[in-house]
Coordinates of C-alpha atoms in Angstrom, one line a residue:
Chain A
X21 CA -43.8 26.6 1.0
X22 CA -41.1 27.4 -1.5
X23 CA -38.7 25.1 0.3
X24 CA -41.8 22.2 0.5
X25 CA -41.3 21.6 -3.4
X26 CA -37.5 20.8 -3.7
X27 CA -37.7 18.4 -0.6
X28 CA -40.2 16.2 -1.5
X29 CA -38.8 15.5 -5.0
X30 CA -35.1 15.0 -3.2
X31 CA -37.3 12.5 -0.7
X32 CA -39.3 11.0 -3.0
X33 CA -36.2 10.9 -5.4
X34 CA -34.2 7.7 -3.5
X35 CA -37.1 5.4 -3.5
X36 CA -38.0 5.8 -6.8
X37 CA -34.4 5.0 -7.9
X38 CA -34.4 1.7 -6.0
X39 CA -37.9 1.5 -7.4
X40 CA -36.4 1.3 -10.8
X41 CA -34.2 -1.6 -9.9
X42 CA -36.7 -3.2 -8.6
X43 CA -39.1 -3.4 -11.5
X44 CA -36.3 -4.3 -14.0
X45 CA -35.1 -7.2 -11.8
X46 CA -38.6 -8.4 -11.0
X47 CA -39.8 -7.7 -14.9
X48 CA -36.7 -9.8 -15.9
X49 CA -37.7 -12.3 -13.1
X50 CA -41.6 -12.6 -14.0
X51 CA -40.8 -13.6 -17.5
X52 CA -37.4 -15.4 -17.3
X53 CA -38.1 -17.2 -13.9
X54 CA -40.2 -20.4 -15.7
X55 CA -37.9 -21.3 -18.1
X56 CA -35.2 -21.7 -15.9
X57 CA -34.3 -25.4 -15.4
X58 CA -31.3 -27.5 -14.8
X59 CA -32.1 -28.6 -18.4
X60 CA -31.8 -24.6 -19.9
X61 CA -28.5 -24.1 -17.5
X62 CA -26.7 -27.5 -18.3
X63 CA -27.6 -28.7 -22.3
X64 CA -26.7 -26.9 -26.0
X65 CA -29.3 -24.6 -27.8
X66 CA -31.6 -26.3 -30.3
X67 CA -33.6 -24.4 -33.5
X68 CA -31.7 -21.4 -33.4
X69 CA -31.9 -21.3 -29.7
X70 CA -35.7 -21.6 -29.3
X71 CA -35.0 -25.1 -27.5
X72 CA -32.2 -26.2 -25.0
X73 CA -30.2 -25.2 -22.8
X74 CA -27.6 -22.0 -22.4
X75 CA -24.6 -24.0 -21.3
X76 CA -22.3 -23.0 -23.9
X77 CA -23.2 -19.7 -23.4
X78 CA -22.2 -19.8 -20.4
X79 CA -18.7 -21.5 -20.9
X80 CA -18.4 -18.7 -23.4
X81 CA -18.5 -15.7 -21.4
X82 CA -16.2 -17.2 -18.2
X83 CA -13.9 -18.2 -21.2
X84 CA -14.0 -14.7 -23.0
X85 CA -13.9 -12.9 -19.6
X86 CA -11.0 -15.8 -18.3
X87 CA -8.8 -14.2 -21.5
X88 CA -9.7 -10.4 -20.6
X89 CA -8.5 -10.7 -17.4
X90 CA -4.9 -12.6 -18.2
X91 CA -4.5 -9.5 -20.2
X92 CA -5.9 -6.8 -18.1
X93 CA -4.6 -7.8 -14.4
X94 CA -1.3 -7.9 -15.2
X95 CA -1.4 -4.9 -17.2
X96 CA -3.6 -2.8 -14.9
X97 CA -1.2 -3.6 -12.0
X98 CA 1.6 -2.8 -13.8
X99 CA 0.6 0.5 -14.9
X100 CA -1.0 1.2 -11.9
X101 CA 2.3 0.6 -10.2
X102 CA 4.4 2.4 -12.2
X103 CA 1.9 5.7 -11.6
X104 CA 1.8 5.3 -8.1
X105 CA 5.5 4.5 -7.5
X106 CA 8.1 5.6 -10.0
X107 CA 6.2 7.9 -11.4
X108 CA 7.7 11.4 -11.1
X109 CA 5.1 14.0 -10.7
X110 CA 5.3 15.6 -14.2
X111 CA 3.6 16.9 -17.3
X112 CA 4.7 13.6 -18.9
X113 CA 3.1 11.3 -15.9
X114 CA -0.4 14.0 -16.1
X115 CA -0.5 13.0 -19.8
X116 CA -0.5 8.9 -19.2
X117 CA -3.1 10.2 -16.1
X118 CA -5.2 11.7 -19.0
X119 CA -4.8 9.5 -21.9
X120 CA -5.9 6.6 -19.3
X121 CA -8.9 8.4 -18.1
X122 CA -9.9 9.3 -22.1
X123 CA -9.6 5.4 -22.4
X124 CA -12.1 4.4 -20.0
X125 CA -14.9 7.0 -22.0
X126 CA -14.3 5.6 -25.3
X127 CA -18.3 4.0 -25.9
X128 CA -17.9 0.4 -26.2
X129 CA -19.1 -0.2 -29.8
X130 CA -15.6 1.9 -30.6
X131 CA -13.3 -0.6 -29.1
X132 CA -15.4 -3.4 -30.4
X133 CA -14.6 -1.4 -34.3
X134 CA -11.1 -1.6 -33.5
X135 CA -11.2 -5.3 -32.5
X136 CA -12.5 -6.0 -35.2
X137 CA -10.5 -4.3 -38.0
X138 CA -7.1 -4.9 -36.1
X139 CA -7.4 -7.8 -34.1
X140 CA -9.9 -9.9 -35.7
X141 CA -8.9 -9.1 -39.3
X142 CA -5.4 -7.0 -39.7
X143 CA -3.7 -9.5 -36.9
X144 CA -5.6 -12.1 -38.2
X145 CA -7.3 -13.9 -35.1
X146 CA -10.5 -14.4 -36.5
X147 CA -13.9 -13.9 -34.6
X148 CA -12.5 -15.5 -31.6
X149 CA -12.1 -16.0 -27.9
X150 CA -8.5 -14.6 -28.1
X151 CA -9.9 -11.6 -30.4
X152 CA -12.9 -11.0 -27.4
X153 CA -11.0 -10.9 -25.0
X154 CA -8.0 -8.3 -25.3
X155 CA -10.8 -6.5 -26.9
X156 CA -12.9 -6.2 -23.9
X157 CA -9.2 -6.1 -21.3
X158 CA -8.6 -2.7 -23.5
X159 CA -12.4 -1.9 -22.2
X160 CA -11.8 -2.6 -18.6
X161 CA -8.3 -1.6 -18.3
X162 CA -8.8 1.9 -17.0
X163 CA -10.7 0.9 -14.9
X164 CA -8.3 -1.5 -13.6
X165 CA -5.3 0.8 -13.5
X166 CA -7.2 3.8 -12.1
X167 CA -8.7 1.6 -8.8
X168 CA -5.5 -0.2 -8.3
X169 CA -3.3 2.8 -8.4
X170 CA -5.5 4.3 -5.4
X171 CA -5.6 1.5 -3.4
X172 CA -1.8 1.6 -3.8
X173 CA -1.2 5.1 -3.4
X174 CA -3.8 4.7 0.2
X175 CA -1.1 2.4 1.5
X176 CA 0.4 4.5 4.5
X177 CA 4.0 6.4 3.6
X178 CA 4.8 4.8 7.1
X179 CA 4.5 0.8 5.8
X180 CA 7.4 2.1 3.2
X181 CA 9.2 4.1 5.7
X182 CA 9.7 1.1 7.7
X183 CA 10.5 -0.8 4.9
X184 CA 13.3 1.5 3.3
X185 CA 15.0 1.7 7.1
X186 CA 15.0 -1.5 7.4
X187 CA 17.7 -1.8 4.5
X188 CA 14.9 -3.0 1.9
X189 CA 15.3 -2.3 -1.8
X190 CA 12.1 0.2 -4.0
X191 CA 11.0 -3.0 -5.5
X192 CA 10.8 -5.7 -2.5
X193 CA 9.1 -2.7 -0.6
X194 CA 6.7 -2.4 -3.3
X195 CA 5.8 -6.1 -3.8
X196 CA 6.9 -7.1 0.1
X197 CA 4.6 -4.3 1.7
X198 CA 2.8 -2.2 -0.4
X199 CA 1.2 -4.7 -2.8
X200 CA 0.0 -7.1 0.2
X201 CA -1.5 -4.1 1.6
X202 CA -3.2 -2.3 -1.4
X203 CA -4.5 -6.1 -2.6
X204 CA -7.6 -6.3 -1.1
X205 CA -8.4 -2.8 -2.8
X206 CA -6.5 -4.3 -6.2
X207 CA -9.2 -7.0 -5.7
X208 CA -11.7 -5.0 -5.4
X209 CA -11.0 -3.0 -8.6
X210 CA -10.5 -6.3 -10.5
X211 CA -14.1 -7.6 -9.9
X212 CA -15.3 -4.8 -10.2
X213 CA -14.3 -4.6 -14.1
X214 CA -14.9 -8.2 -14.4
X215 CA -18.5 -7.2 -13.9
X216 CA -18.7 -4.9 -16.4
X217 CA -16.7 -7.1 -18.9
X218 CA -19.4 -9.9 -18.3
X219 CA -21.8 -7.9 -19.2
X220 CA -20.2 -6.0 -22.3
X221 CA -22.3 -6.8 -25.6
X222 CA -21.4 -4.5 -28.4
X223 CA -17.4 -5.4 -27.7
X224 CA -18.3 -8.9 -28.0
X225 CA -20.9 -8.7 -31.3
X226 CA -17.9 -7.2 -33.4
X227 CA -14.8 -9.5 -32.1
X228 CA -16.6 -12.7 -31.6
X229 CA -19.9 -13.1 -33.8
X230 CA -23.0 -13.9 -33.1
X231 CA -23.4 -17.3 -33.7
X232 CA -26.4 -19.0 -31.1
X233 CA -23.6 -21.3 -30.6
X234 CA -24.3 -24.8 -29.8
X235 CA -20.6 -25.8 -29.7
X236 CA -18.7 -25.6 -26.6
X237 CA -15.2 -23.3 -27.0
X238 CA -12.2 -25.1 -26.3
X239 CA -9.3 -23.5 -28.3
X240 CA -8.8 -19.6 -27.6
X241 CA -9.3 -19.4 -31.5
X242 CA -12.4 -20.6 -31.8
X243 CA -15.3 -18.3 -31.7
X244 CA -18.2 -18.9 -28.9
X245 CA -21.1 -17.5 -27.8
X246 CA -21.9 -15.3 -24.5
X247 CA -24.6 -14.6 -22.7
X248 CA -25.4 -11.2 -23.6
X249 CA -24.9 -12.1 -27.5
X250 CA -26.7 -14.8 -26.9
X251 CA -29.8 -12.7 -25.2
X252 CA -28.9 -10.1 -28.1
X253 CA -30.0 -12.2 -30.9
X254 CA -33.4 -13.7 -29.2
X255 CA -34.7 -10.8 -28.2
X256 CA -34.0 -9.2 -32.0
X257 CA -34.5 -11.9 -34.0
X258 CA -36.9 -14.4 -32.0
X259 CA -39.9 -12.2 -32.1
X260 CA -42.0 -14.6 -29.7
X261 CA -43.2 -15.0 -26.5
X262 CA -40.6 -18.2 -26.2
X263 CA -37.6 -15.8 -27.3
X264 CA -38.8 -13.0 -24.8
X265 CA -39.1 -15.5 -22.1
X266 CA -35.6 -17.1 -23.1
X267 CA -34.3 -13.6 -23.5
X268 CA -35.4 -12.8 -20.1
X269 CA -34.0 -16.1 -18.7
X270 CA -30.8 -15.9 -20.0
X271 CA -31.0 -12.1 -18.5
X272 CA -31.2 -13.6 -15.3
X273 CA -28.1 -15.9 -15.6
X274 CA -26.0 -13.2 -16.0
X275 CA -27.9 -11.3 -13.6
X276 CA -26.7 -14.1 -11.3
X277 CA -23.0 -14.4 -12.4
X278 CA -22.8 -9.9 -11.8
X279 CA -24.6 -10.5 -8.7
X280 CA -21.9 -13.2 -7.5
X281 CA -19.0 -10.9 -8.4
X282 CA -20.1 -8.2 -6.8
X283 CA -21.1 -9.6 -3.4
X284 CA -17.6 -11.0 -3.6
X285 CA -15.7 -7.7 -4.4
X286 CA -18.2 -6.1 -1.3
X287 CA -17.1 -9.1 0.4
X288 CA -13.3 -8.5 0.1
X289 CA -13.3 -4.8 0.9
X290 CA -15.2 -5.7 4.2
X291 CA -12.6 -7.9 4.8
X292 CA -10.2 -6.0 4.0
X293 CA -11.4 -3.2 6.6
X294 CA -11.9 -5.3 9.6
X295 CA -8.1 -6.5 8.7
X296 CA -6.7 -2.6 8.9
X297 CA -8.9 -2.5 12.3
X298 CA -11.4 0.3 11.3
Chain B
X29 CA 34.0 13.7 23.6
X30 CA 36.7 11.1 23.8
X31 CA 37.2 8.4 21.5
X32 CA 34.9 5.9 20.6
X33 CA 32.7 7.7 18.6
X34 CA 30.7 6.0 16.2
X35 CA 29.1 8.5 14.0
X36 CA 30.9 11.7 13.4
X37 CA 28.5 14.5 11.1
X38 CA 31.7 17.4 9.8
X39 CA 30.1 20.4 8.3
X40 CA 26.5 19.0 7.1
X41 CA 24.2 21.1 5.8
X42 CA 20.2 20.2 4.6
X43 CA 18.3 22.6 2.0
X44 CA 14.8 21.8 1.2
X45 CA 14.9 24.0 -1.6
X46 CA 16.0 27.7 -0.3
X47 CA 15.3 26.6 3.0
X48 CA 18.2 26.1 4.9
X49 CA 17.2 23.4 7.5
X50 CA 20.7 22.1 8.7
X51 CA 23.4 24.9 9.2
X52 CA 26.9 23.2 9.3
X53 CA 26.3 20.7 11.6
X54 CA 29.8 18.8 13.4
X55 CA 28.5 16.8 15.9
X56 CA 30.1 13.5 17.7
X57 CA 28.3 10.5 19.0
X58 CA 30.1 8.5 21.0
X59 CA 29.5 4.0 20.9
X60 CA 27.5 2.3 22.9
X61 CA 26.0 5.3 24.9
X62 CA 22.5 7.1 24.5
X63 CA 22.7 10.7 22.8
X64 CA 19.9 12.6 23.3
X65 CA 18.6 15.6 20.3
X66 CA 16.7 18.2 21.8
X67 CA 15.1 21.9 20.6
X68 CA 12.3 23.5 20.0
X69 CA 10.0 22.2 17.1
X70 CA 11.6 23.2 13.6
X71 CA 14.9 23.4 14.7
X72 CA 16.2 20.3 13.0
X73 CA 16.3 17.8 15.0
X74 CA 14.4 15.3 13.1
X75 CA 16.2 16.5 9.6
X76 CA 19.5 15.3 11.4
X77 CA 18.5 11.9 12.5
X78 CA 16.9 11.2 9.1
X79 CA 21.0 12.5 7.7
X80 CA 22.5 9.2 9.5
X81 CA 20.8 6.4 7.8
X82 CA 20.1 8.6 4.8
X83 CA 15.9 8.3 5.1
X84 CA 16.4 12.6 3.9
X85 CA 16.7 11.4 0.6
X86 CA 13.2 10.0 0.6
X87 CA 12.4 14.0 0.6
X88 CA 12.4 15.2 -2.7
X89 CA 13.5 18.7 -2.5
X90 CA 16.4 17.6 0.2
X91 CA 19.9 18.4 -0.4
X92 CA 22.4 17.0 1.7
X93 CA 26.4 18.4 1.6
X94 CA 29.0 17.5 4.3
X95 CA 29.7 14.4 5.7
X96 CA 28.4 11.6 8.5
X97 CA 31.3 8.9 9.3
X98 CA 30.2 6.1 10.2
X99 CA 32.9 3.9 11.9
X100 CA 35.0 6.5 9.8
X101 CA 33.4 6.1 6.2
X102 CA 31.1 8.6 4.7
X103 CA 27.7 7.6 4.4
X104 CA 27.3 9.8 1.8
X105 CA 30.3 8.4 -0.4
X106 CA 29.0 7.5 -3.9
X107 CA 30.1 4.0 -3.5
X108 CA 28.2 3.6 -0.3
X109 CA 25.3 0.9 -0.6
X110 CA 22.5 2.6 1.2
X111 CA 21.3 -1.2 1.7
X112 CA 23.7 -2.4 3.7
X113 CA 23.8 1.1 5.3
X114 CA 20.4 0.9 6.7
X115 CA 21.1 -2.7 7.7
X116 CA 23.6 -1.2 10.1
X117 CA 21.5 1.8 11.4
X118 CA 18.1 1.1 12.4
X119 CA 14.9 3.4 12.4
X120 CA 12.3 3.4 15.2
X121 CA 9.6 6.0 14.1
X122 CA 7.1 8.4 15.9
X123 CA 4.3 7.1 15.0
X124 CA 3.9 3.0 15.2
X125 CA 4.1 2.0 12.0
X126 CA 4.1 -2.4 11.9
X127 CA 2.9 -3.6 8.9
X128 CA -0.3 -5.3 8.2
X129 CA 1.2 -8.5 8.7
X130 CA 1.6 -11.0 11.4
X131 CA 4.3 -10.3 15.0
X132 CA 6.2 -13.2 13.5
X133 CA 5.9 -11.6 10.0
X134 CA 7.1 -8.3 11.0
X135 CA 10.3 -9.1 12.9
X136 CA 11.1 -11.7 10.3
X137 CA 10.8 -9.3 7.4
X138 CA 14.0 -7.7 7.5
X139 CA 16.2 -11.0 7.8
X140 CA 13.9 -12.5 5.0
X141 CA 15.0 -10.3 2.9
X142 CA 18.5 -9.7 4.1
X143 CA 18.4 -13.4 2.9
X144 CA 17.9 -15.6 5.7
X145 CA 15.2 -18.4 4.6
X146 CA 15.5 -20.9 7.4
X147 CA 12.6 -21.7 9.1
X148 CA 14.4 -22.8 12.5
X149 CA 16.8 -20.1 12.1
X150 CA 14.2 -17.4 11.6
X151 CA 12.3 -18.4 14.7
X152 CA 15.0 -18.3 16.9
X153 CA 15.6 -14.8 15.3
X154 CA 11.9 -13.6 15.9
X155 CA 12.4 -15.1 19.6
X156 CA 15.6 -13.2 20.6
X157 CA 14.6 -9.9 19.0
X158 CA 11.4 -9.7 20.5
X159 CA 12.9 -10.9 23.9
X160 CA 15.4 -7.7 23.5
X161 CA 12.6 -5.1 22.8
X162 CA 11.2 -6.7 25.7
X163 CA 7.7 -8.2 24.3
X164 CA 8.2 -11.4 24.1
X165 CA 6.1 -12.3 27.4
X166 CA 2.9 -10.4 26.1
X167 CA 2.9 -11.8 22.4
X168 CA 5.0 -15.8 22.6
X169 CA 1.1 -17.2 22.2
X170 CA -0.1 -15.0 19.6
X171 CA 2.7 -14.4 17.2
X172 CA 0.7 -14.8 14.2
X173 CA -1.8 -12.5 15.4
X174 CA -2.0 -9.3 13.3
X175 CA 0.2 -6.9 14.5
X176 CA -2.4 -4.3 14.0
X177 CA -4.6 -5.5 17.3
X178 CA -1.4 -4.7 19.6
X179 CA -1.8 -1.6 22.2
X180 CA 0.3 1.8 21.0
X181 CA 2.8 0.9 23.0
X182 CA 3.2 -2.9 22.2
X183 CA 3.3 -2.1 18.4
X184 CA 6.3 0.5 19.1
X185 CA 8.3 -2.2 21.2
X186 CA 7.7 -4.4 17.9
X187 CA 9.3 -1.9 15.7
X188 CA 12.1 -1.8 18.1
X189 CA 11.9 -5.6 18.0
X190 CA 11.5 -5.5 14.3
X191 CA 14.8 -3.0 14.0
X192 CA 16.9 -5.3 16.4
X193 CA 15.9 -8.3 14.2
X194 CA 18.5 -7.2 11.3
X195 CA 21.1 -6.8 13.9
X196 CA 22.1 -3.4 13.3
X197 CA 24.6 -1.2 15.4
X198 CA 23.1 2.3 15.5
X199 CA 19.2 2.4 16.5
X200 CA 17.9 6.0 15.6
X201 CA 14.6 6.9 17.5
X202 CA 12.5 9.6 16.3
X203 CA 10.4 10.5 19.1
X204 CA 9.5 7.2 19.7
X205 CA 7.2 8.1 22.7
X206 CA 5.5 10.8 21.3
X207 CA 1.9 9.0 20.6
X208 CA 2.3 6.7 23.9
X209 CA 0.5 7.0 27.6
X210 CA 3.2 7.2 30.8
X211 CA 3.4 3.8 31.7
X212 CA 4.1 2.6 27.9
X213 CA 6.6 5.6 27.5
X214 CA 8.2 4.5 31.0
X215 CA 8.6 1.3 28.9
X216 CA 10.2 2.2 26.0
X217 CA 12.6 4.4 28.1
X218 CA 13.9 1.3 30.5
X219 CA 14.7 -0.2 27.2
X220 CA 16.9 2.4 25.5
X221 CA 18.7 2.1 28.9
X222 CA 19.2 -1.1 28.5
X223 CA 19.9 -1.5 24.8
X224 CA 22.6 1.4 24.9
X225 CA 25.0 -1.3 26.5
X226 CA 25.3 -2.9 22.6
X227 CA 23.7 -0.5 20.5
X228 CA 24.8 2.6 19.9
X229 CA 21.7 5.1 20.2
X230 CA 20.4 8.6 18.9
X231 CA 17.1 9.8 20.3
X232 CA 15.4 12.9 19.4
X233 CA 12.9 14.3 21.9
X234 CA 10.6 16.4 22.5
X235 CA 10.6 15.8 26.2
X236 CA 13.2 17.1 28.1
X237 CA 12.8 15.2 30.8
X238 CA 12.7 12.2 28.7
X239 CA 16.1 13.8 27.7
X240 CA 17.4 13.5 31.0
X241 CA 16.3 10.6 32.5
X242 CA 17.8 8.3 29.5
X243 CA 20.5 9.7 27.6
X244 CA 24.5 10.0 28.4
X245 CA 25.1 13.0 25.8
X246 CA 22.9 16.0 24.9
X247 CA 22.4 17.9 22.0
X248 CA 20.6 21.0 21.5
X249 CA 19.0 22.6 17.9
X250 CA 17.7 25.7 17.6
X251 CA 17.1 27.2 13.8
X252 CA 19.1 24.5 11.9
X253 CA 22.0 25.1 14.7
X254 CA 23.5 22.7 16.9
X255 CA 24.2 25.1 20.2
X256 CA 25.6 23.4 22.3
X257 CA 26.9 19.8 23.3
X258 CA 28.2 17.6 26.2
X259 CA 27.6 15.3 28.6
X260 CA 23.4 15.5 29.7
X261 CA 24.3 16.4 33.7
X262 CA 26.6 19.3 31.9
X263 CA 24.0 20.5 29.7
X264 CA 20.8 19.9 32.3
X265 CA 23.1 21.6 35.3
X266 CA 25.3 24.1 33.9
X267 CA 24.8 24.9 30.4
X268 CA 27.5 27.2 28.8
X269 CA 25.5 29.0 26.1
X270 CA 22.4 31.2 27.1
X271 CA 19.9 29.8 24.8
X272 CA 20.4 26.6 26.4
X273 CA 20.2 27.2 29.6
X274 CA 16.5 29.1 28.4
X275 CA 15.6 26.3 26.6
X276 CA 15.6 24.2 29.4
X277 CA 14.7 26.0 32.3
X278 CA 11.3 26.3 29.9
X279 CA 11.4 29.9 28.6
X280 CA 10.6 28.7 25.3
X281 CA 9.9 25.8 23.5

């Protein structure tokens, strides 16, 4: 009898989690569903976003999260290689471990402060796309580092074995062998943070305003609106049943666009496995 | 040994740490002809091999003194270019280990990046090397099939294959059989025969039979010692030192 308790609530436990997603996507989907059209996804906001469409919005965020990732890829791969390569295992290489780690549990609304007072004011950038986006690649760039250095540390010592006897140098082993091999998993890592960048809100408030933009962002200078912003300001400012249901449509946009990315990260990892024959 | 030796190791020692692994090893391996390293497990063997084409310093705590001539210069020789070095003394693991890549991609990798970036030229390469580790009949339709799908003993013929491809003069096998069936082992063993006639071969065995059937020399490890050395029907029929002759009559191993 004793045992009885415990079980059911672990049994009943996983159902109700899934239950949870299920009433928030099909909450989101009740309310936003009608006023999705090929008018809402294709023209510019009117009165303050009551009216029209999303589709700068939408230009927005891709843009915003376009920037992030030309900062954080390169970057993230970079330091992922360097701690999974030359690293030597030290006190020193412990301490970059760390400091990386602390990184990735600093609350959002903290990098979006320092976006704002350095990058958006001290540099100079202005509320912009530029701003946005190193803002939120400082946000996903633990992330990025961390994933990419396991899938690079997973590659098999044997790939660089046969690499090194073959008279190959550190670096064209690195980039000849173990980079094509830990891609798929680099991949991976790199979707993975581009769906939590797309979704990032409080980053994007503080570096990039919160304009219901009608104007569509060209320049990497000029400020935009996004998606959650966007949903931000209608569902805290609109106060009625037409904001809600916009809210709720634009929630199910980005919905969408996270969905997207994240079927394509599972996709490349199940690629990736058949590949190494598992 | 007479002369025409190729690789000559004069008072090498290995450390991993305190650990003495290699204890003042002078060993002589003649050109052209199969020398076979045999012990019991621990004894060194593999340590040795790894000496020759300098893989030991891929071991962080290794320290290497003494030298291996190769063709008369010291491997170990500060101006040495471990590069070209490997290029000249090829690796065959225990394991399989092709990459994730295409046949073609695998033998062509070393000549890629040894510089070779004609198309024609590297197919003829790819061709001839896997001809020599003798694949070429199971793969010539699939060479862009990963190298992955491949049985055990197909993927070790490509690393042979792959080794051959930057034309090197020593091939070092580290128990290349040790993860293969009898009929792929029988394989691999007909063609260490028949590469010993150009390349100049060290194989380090578990199997002393394996020992015997293939190789011309024989040398035998025990505790970071090389014991004894000589001509395989010398060491198989009458071995000079005891431990030897108990090593391979099977009272310990």
């Amino acid at each position: 009898m004793r045992e009885k308790v415990p079980e059911v609530f672990i049994f009943i436990s996983a159902p109700v989690v899934v239950l949870v997603f299920l009433v928030i996507l099909g909450y989101i989907f009740a309310n936003g569903a009608r006023v999705i059209s090929l008018e809402f996804l294709l023209s510019t906001p009117r009165m303050a976003g009551m009216e029209g469409g999303i589709f700068p919005m939408i230009v927005g965020s891709v843009y915003v999260v376009a920037v992030c990732m030309v900062f954080a890829v390169p970057l993230g791969i970079g330091a992922a290689i360097y701690l999974a390569e030359y690293a030597p295992e030290n006190a020193i290489t412990d301490t970059i471990r760390f400091f990386v780690d602390c990184l990735a549990g600093i609350p959002s609304i903290v990098i979006g402060l320092f976006g704002l007072t350095f990058l958006v004011h001290f540099l100079n950038l202005g509320y912009s796309i530029l701003a946005a986006g190193i803002a939120l690649a400082f946000m996903i760039l633990p992330w990025t580092v961390r994933v990419s250095e396991e899938a690079i540390k997973a590659v098999p010592r044997s790939y660089r074995e046969a690499s090194l006897a073959l008279g190959a140098t550190k670096w064209t082993t690195v980039h000849k062998v173990v980079l094509k091999s830990a891609m798929p998993g680099i991949i991976t890592g790199v979707l993975l943070g581009l769906g939590r960048a797309i979704g990032e809100t409080a980053v994007l408030l503080l570096t990039l305003g919160s304009a219901a933009s009608a104007f569509i962002p060209t320049s990497p200078f000029d400020s935009a609106g996004t998606l959650p912003v966007f949903l931000y300001v209608l569902a805290t400012q609109g106060n009625t049943a037409n904001a809600y249901a916009r809210a709720c449509g634009t929630a199910l946009v980005l919905l969408a666009i996270f969905l997207v990315v994240n079927i394509l990260a599972i996709y490349v990892r199940n690629k990736h496995m058949k590949y190494e024959g598992w | 040994m007479k002369t025409g030796d190729k690789i000559e190791t004069r008072d090498l020692n290995v450390h991993y740490g305190s650990f003495h692994a290699i204890k003042s090893v002078s060993l002589k391996i003649p050109e052209n002809k199969v020398t076979a390293l045999i012990g019991p497990s621990g004894c060194g063997k593999t340590t040795f091999l790894r000496c020759i084409n300098r893989m030991i310093e891929l071991t962080d705590n290794a320290r290497v003194s003494g030298e291996v001539l190769l063709d008369g210069m010291n491997v170990y020789d500060k101006d040495v270019d471990v590069i070209a070095l490997r290029r000249r003394i090829g690796m065959v693991f225990q394991q399989p280990n092709p990459f994730p890549m295409s046949i073609y991609e695998n033998i062509a990798y070393g000549p890629k990046i040894h510089g070779v970036r004609d198309k024609n030229n590297l197919d003829v390469i790819v061709r001839e090397s896997l001809e020599r580790a003798a694949l070429w009949d199971e793969v010539k339709g699939k060479l862009h099939e990963n190298a992955l799908r491949l049985s055990g003993g197909q993927q070790q013929r490509l690393c042979i294959a792959r080794a051959l491809a930057v034309e090197p003069e020593v091939i070092l096998f580290d128990e290349p059989c040790a993860s293969l069936d009898p009929i792929s082992t029988a394989k691999i063993e007909a063609l260490i025969r028949e590469l010993s006639r150009d390349y100049t071969i060290v194989i380090v065995t578990h199997n002393m039979h394996q020992a015997a059937r293939i190789s011309d020399y024989t040398a035998f490890f025990m505790l970071g010692e090389l014991i004894e050395c000589g001509s395989t029907p010398q060491i198989f029929e009458k071995p000079k030192d005891k431990r030897t002759e108990a090593y391979i009559t099977g009272r310990f191993g």
